[in-house]
Short mmCIF file of C-alpha atoms in Angstrom, two decimals:
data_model
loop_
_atom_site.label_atom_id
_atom_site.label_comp_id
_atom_site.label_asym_id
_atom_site.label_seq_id
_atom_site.Cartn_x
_atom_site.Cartn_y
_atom_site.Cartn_z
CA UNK J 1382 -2.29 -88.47 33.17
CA UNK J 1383 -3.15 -84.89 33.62
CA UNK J 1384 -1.21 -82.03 33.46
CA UNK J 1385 -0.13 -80.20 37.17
CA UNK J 1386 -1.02 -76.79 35.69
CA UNK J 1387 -4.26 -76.78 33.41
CA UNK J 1388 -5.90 -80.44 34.16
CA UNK J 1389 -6.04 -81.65 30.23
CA UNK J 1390 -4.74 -85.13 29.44
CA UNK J 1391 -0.76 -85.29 29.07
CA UNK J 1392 -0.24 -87.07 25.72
CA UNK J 1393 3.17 -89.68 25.99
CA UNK J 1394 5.25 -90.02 22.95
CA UNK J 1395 7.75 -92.53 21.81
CA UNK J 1396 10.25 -92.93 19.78
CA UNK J 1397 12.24 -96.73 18.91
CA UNK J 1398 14.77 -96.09 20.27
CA UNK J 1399 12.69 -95.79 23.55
CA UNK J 1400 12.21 -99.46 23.49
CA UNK J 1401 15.26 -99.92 24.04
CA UNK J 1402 16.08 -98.26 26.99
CA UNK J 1403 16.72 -100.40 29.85
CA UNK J 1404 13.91 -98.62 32.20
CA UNK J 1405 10.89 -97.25 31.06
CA UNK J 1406 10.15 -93.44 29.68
CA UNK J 1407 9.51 -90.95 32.34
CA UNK J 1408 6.29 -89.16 31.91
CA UNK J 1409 5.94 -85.87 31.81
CA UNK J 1410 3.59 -84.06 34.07
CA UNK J 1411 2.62 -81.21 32.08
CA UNK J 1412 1.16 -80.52 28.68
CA UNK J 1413 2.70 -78.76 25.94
CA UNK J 1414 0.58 -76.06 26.29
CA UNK J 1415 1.91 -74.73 29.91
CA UNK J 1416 5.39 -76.07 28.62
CA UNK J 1417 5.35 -73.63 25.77
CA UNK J 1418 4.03 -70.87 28.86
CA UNK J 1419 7.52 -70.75 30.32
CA UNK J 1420 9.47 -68.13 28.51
CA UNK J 1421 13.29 -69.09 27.53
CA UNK J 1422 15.48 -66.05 27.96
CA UNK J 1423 17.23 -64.92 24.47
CA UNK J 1424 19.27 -62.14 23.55
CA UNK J 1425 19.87 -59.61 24.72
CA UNK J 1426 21.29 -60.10 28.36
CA UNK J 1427 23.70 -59.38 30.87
CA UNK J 1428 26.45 -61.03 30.59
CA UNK J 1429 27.20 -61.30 34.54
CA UNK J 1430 23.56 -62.50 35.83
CA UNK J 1431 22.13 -63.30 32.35
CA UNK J 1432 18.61 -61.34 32.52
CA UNK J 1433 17.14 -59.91 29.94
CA UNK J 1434 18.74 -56.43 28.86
CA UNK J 1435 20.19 -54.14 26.19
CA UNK J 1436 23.10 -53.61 28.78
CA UNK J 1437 26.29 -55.78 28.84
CA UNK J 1438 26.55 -55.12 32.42
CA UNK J 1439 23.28 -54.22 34.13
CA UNK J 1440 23.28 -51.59 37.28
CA UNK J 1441 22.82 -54.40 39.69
CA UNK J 1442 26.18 -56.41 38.50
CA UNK J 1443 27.95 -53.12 37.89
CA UNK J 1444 27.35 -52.87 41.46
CA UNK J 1445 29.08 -55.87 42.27
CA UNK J 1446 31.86 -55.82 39.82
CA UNK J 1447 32.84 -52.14 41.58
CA UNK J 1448 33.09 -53.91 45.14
CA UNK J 1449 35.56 -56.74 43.79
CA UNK J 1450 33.71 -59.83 43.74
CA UNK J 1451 35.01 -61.84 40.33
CA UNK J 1452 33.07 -62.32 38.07
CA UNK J 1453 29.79 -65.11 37.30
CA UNK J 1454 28.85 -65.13 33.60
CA UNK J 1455 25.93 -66.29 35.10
CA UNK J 1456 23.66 -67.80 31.98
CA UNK J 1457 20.05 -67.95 33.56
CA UNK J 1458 17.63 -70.32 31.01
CA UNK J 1459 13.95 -68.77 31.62
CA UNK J 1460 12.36 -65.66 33.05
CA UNK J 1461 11.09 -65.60 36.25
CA UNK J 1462 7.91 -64.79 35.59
CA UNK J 1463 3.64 -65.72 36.82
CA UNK J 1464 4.55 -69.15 35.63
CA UNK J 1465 7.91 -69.70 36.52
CA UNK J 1466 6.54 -68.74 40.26
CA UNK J 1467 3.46 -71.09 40.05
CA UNK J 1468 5.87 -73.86 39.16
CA UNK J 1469 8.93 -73.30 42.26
CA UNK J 1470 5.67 -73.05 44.59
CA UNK J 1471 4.30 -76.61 43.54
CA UNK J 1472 7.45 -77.76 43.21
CA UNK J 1473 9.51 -76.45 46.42
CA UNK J 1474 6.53 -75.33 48.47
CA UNK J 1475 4.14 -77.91 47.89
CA UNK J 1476 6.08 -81.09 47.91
CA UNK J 1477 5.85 -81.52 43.79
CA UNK J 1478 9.19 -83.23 43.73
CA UNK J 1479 7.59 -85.47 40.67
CA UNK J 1480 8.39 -81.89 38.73
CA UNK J 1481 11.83 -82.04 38.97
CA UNK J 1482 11.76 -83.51 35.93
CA UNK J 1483 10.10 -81.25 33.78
CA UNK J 1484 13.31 -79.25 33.47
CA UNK J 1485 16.16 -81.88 33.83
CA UNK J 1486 16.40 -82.35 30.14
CA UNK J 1487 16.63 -78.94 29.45
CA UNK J 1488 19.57 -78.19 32.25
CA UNK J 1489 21.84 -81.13 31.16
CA UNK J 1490 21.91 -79.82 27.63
CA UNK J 1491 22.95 -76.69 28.88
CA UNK J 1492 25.34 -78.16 31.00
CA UNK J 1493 26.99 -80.29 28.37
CA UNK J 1494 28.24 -77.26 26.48
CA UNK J 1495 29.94 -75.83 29.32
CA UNK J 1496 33.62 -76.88 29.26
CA UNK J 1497 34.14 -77.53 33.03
CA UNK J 1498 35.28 -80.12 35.22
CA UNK J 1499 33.12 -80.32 37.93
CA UNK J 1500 29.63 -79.43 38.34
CA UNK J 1501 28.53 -78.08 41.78
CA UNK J 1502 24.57 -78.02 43.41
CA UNK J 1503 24.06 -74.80 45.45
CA UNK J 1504 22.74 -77.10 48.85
CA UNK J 1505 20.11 -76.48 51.62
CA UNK J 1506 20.29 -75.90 54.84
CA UNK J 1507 19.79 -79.08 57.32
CA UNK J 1508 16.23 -77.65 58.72
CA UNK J 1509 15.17 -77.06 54.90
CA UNK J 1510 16.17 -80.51 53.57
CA UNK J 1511 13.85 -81.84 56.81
CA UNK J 1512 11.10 -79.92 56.36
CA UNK J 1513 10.78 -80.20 52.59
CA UNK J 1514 12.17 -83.24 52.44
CA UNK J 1515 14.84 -83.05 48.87
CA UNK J 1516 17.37 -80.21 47.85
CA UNK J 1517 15.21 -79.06 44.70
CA UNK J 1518 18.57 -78.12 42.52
CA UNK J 1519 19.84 -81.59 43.12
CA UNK J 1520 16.63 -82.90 42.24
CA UNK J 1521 16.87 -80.76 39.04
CA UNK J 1522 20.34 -82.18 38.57
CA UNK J 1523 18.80 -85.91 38.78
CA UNK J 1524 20.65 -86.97 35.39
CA UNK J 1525 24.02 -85.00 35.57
CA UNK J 1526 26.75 -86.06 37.09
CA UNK J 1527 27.52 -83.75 40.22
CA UNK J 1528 29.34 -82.89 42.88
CA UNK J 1529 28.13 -82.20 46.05
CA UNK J 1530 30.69 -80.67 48.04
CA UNK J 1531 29.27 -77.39 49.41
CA UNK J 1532 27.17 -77.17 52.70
CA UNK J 1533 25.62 -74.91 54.39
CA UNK J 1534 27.52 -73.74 58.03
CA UNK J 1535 24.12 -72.27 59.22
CA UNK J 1536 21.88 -75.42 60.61
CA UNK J 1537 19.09 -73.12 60.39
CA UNK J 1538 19.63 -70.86 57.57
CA UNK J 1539 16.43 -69.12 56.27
CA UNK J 1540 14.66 -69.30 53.45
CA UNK J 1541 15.64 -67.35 50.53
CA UNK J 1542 12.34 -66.30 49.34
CA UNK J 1543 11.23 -65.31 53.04
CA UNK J 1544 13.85 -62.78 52.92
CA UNK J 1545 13.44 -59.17 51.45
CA UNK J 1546 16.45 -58.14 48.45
CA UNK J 1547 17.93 -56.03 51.39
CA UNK J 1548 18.09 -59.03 53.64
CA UNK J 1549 19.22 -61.38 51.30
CA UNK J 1550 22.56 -58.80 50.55
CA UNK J 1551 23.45 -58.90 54.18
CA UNK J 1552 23.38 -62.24 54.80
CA UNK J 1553 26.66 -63.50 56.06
CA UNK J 1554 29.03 -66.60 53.89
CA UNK J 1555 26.69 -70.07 54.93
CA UNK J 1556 28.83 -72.14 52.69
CA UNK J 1557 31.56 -74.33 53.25
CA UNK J 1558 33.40 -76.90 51.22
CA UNK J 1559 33.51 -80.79 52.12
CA UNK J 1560 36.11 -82.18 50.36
CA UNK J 1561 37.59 -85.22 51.52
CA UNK J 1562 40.07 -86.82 49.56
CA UNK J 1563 39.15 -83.91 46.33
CA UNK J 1564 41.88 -81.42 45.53
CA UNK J 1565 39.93 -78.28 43.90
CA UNK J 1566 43.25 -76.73 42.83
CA UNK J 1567 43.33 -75.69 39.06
CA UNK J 1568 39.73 -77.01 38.77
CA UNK J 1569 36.90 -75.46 36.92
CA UNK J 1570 33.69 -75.30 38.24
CA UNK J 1571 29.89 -74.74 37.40
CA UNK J 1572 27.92 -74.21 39.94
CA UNK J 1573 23.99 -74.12 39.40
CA UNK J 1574 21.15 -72.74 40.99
CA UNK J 1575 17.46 -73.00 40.70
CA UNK J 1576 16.97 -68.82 40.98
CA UNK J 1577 19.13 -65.87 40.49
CA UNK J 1578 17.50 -63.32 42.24
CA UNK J 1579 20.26 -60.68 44.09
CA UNK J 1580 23.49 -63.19 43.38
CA UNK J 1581 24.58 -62.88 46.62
CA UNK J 1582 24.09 -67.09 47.03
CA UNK J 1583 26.13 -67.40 43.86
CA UNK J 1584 28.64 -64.96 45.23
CA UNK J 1585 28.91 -67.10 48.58
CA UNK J 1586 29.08 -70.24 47.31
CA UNK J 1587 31.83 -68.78 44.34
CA UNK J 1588 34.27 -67.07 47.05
CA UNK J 1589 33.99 -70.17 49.13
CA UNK J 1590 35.51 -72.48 46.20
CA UNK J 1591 37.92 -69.58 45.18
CA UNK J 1592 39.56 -70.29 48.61
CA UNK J 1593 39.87 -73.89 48.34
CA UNK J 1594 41.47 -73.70 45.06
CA UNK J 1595 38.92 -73.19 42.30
CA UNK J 1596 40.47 -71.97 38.84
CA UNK J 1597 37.39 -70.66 37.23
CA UNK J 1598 34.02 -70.90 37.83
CA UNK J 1599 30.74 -70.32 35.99
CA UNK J 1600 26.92 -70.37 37.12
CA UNK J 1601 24.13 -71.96 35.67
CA UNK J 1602 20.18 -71.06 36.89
CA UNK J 1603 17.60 -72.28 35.91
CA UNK J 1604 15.43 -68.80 36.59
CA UNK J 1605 16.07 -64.86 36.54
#
């Protein structure tokens, strides 16, 4: 197999306890090389949106803090940098949906040292879901257990990274919560994104499970 972003052989490893497993090893579809490309984000950061910086509350989340929305605690994994970029365009852009897996280890780990009780997939609008054909956070999600109770009210909602920063803080709530027979009251939540890029979609989809009940929530992205 060869790797999506440089073309040289993808080596598989095994371990025993591999053999096993009742299904067989996923393969990776990039080489350690370009995996050791994407940069992790370590300390220092801001502690609402989780970038990179010397200040506990950056001017952007300062911002935001000031005009009364509660807080994140947003903890963002890597930078969202040249190669961070060429992966979401092969992967959301380009119909790569195979490279969902390259993070999904990565995420769950992260996710099992949150103390929460339900996890919850920022979704995509009806019109994106057709054209690209997969919510890319669910498929990022592939091997947590989720919930999938937010959707968007806008059947044509736009996409994100179409929009410029100024656009994207005017856009108007395009959540809502399906429930059914789920009672949110008391319940903490983490909800998880593929990019932070203004917060406003974390913001959204945080007051909308406020209202329904929501003790606490958290955010999780994969990118900042």
């Amino acid at each position: 197999m060869r790797c999506e972003f440089c073309g040289k052989g993808v080596a598989q490893t095994w371990q025993l306890w591999d053999f096993w497993q009742f299904k067989p090893k996923s393969q990776q579809p990039i080489c350690q090389d370009c995996w050791g490309m994407f940069t992790p984000i370590i300390g220092p950061t801001c502690q609402e949106c989780g970038r990179a910086s010397r200040q506990e509350t950056c001017e952007d989340c300062q911002v935001w803090l000031e005009e009364g929305y509660p807080p994140l605690k947003n903890q963002a994994l890597f930078k969202y940098d040249a190669m961070m970029h060429d992966f979401f365009q092969q992967y959301k852009f380009r119909g790569g949906y195979h490279l969902r897996t390259i993070f999904q280890e990565v995420l769950h780990k992260r996710l099992a040292e949150v103390s929460v009780d339900m996890i919850v997939p920022i979704p995509v609008s009806p019109d994106t879901l057709a054209m690209r054909g997969f919510n890319q956070v669910n498929g990022l999600l592939e091997i947590c257990e989720i919930d999938d109770i937010l959707c968007c009210i806008s059947h044509n909602k736009s996409v994100q990274s179409l929009k410029t920063r100024q656009d994207r803080l005017n856009t108007a709530q395009p959540f809502m919560c399906q429930l059914g027979n789920l009672d949110l009251t008391g319940q903490r939540i983490c909800l998880v994104d593929d990019v932070y890029t203004t917060g406003r979609t974390l913001r959204h989809a945080a007051t909308c499970l406020y209202e329904c009940g929501a003790k606490q929530i958290c955010t999780i992205t994969l990118a900042r």
